[in-house]
Tab-separated table of C-alpha atoms in Angstrom:
chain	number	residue	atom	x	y	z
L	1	UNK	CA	3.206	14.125	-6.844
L	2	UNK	CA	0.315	11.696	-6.138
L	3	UNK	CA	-2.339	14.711	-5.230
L	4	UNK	CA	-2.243	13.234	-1.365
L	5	UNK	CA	-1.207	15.124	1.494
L	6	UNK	CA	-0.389	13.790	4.763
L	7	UNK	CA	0.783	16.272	7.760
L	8	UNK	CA	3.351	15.971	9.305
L	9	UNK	CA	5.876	14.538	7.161
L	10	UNK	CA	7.857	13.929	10.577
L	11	UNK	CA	6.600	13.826	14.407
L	12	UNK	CA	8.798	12.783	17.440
L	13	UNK	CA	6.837	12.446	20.646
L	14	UNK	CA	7.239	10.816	23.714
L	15	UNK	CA	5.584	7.324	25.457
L	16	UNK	CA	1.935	7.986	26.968
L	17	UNK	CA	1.432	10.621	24.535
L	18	UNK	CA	-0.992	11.260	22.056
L	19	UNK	CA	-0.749	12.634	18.049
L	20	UNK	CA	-2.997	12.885	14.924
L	21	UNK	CA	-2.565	12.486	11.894
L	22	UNK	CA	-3.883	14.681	8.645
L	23	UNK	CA	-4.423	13.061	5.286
L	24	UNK	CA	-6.156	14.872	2.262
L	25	UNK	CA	-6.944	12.508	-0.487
L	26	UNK	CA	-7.187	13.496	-4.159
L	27	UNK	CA	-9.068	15.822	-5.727
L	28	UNK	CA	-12.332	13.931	-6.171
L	29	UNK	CA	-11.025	10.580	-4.830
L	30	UNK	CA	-14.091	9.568	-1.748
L	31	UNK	CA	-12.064	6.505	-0.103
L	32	UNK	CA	-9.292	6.805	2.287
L	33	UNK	CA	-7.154	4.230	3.616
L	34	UNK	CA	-4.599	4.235	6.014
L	35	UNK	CA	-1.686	1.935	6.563
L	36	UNK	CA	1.041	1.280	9.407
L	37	UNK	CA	4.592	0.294	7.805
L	38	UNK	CA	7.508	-0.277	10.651
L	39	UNK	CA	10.928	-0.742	9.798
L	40	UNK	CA	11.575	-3.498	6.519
L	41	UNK	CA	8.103	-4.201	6.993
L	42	UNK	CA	4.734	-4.365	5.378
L	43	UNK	CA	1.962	-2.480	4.460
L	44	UNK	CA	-0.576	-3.295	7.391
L	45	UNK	CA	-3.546	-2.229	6.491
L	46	UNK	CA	-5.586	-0.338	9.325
L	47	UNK	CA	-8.900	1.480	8.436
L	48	UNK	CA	-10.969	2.479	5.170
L	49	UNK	CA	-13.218	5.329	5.268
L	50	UNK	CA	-15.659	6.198	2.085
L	51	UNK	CA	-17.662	9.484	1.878
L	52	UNK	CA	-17.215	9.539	5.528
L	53	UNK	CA	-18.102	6.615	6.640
L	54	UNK	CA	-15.722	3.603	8.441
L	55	UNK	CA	-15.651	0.684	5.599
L	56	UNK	CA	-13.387	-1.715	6.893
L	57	UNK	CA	-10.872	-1.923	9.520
L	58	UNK	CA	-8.219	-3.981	10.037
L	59	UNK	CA	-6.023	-5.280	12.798
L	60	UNK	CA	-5.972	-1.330	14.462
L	61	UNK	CA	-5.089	-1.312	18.345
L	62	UNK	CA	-8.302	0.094	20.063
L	63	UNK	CA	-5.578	2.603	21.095
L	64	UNK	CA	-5.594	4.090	17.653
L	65	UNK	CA	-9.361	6.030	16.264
L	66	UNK	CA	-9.642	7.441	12.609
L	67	UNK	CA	-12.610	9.375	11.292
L	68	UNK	CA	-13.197	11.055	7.406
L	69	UNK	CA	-15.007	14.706	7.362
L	70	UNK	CA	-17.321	15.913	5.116
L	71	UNK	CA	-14.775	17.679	3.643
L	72	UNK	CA	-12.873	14.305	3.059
L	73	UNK	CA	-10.256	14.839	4.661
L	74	UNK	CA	-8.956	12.334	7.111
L	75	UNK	CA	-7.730	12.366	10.256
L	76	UNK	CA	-6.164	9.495	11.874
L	77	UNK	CA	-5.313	9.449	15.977
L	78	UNK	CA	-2.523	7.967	18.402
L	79	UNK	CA	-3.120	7.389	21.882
L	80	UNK	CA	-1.294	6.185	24.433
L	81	UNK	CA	1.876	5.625	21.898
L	82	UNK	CA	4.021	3.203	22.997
L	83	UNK	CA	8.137	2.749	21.569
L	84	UNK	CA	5.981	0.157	18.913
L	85	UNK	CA	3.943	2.548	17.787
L	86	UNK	CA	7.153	4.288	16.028
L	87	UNK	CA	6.193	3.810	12.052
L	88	UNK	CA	5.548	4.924	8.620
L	89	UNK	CA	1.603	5.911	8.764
L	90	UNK	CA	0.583	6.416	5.054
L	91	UNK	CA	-2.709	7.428	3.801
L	92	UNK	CA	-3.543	6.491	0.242
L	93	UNK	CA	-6.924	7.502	-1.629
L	94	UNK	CA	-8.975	6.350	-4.588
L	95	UNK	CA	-12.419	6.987	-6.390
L	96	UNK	CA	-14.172	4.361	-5.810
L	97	UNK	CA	-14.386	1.851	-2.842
L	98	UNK	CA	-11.933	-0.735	-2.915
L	99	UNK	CA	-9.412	0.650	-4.726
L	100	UNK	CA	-9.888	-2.007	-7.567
L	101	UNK	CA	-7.722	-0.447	-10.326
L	102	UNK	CA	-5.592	1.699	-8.144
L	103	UNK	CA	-4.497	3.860	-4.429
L	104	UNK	CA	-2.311	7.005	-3.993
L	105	UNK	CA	-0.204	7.324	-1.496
L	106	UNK	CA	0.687	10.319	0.433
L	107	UNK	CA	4.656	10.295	0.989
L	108	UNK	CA	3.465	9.453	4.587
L	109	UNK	CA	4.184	10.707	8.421
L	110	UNK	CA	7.352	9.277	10.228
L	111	UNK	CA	6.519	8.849	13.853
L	112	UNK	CA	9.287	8.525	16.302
L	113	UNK	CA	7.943	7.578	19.898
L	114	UNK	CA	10.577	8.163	22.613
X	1	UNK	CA	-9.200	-13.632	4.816
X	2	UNK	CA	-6.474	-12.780	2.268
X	3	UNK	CA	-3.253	-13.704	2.084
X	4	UNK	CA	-0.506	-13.403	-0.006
X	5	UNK	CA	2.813	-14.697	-0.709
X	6	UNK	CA	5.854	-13.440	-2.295
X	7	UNK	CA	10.012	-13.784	-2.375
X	8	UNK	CA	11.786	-11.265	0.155
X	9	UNK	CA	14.492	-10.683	-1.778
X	10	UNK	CA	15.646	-11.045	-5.448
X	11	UNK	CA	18.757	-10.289	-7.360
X	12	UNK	CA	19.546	-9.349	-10.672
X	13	UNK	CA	21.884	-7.343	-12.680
X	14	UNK	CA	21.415	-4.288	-14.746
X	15	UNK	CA	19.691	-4.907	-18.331
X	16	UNK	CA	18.766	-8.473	-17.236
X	17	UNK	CA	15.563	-9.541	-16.787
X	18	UNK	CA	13.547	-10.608	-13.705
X	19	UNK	CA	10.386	-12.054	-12.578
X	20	UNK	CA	8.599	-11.438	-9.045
X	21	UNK	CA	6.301	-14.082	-8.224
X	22	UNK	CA	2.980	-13.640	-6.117
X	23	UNK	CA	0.277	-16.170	-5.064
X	24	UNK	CA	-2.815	-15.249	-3.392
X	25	UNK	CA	-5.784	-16.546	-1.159
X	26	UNK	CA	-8.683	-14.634	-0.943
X	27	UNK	CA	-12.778	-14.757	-0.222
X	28	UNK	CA	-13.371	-13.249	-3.336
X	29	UNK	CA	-11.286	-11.801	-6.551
X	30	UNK	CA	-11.645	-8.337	-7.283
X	31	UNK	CA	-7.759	-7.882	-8.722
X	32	UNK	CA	-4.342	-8.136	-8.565
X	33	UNK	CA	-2.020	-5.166	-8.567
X	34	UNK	CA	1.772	-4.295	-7.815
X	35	UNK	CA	3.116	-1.230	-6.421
X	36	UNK	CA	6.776	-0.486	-6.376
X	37	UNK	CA	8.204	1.468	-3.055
X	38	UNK	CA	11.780	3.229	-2.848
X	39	UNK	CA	13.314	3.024	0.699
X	40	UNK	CA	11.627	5.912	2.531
X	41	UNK	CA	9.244	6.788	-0.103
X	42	UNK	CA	5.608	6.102	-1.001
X	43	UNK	CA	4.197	3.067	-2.738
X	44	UNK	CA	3.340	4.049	-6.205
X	45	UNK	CA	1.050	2.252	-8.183
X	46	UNK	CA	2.348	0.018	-11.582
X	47	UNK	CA	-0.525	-2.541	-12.952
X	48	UNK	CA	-3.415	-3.918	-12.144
X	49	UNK	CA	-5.020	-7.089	-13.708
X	50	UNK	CA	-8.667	-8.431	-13.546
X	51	UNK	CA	-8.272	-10.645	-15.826
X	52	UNK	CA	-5.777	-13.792	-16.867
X	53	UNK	CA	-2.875	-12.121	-19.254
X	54	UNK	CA	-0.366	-10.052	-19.791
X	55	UNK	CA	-0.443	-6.623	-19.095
X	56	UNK	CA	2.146	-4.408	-20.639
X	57	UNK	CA	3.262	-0.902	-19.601
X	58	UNK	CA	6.705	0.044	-20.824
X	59	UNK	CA	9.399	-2.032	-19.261
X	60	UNK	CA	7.072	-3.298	-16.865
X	61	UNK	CA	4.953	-6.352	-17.709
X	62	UNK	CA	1.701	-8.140	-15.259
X	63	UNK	CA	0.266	-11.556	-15.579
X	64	UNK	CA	-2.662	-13.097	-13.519
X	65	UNK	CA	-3.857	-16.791	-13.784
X	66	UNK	CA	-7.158	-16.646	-11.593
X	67	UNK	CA	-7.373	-20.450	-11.815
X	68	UNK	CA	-3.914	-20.461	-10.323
X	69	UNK	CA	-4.176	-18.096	-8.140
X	70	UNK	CA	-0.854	-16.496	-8.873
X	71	UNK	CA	0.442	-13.377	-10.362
X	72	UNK	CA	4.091	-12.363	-11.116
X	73	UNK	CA	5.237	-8.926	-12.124
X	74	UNK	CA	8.090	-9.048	-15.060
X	75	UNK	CA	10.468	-6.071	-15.603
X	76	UNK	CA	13.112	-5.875	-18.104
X	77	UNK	CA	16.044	-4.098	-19.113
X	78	UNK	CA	16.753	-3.461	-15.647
X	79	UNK	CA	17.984	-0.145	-14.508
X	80	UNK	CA	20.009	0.682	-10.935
X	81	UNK	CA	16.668	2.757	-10.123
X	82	UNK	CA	14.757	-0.508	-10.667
X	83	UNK	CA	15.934	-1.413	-7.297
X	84	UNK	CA	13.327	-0.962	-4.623
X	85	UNK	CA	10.589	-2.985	-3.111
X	86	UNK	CA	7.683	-4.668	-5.028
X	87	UNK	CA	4.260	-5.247	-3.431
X	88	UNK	CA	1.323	-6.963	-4.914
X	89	UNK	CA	-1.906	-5.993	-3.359
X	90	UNK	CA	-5.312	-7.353	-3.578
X	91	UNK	CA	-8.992	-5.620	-2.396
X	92	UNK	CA	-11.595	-8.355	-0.692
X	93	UNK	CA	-15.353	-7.488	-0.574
X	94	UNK	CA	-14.974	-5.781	2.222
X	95	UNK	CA	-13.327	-3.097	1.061
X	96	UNK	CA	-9.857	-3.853	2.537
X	97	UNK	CA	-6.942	-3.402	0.241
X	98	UNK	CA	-3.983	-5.985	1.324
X	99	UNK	CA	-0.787	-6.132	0.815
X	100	UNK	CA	1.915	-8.802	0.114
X	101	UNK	CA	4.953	-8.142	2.811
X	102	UNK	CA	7.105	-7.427	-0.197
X	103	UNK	CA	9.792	-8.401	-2.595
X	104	UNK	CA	13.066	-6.402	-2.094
X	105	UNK	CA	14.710	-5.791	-5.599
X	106	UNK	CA	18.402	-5.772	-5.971
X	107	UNK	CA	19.759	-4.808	-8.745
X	108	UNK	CA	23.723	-4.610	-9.723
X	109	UNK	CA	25.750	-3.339	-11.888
């Protein structure tokens, strides 16, 4: 057990709609990242938060919007999905920004879009 | 921008030993580290190297040449749950963490 939680662990929806996604890093950890895999893919990466603020981002559809509470949790939302959208969304946390010595993952949130 | 490079597939039989090879571009060098990730499960961290070397945890081994921009991860004594996918992973100054697309490990009996 990496100490991340990501809700749910499965989530079927259909086109048009939209979802969100819960991540809860590690005690103590303050960055969050999140990450699209699709089938036999990569790890794309898609947004950083630390201590609640936006980091980075990477190549996320404007379609998609993340934000970090004070609490640290995460939170990240799907709009509009789209049959592509269908994916592994994992959420991995660290201490410090950057994850220079290492990330853990959540065991992630399947989406199926119908 | 980052980029990184690595086989999509490698072979090997049980108690052999095999390499997985990884070359990088990147802005700036912060790292280089390797997760491993079971079909359907979460990437788990393995080694991380700042420096050129060896790194050695148990069965699984890291090296990093900065000045050649390449890192390989080296496990031995290969076991059937050995067989997964291998990602090396690199942060940039912006805070990104990227990942390779991933070595598939096969491993026989």
């Amino acid at each position: 057990d990496s100490g991340v939680t990501q809700t749910p662990k499965h989530l079927i929806t259909a086109t048009g709609q939209r979802v969100t996604l819960r991540c809860s890093p590690r005690s103590g950890d303050l960055s969050v990242y999140w990450y699209q895999q699709s089938l036999d893919q990569g790890l794309q990466f898609l947004i950083h938060y630390y201590n609640g603020e936006e980091r980075a981002k990477g190549n996320i559809l404007e379609r998609f919007s993340a934000q970090q509470f004070p609490d640290l949790h995460s939170e990240l939302n799907l709009s509009s999905l789209e049959l592509g959208d269908s994916a592994l969304y994992f959420c991995a946390s660290s201490k410090l920004q950057g994850a220079r010595t290492e990330a853990f993952f959540g065991q992630g949130t399947r989406l199926t879009v119908v | 921008g980052q980029s990184l490079e690595q086989p999509s597939e490698v072979t090997a039989v049980e108690g052999a030993i095999v390499q997985i090879n990884c070359t990088y571009q990147t802005s700036g060098f912060y790292g280089l580290s390797w997760y491993q990730q079971h079909d359907g499960g979460a990437p788990t961290f393995l080694s991380y190297n700042a420096l050129d070397g060896l790194e050695e945890t148990g069965r699984f081994s890291s090296f990093l040449s900065r000045s050649d921009s390449y890192g390989y991860l080296l496990l031995q004594e290969l076991q059937m749950k050995d067989s997964a996918s291998y990602f090396c992973a690199v942060p940039d100054s912006s805070y990104k963490l990227i990942f390779g697309s991933g070595t598939r490990l096969l491993v026989r009996p």
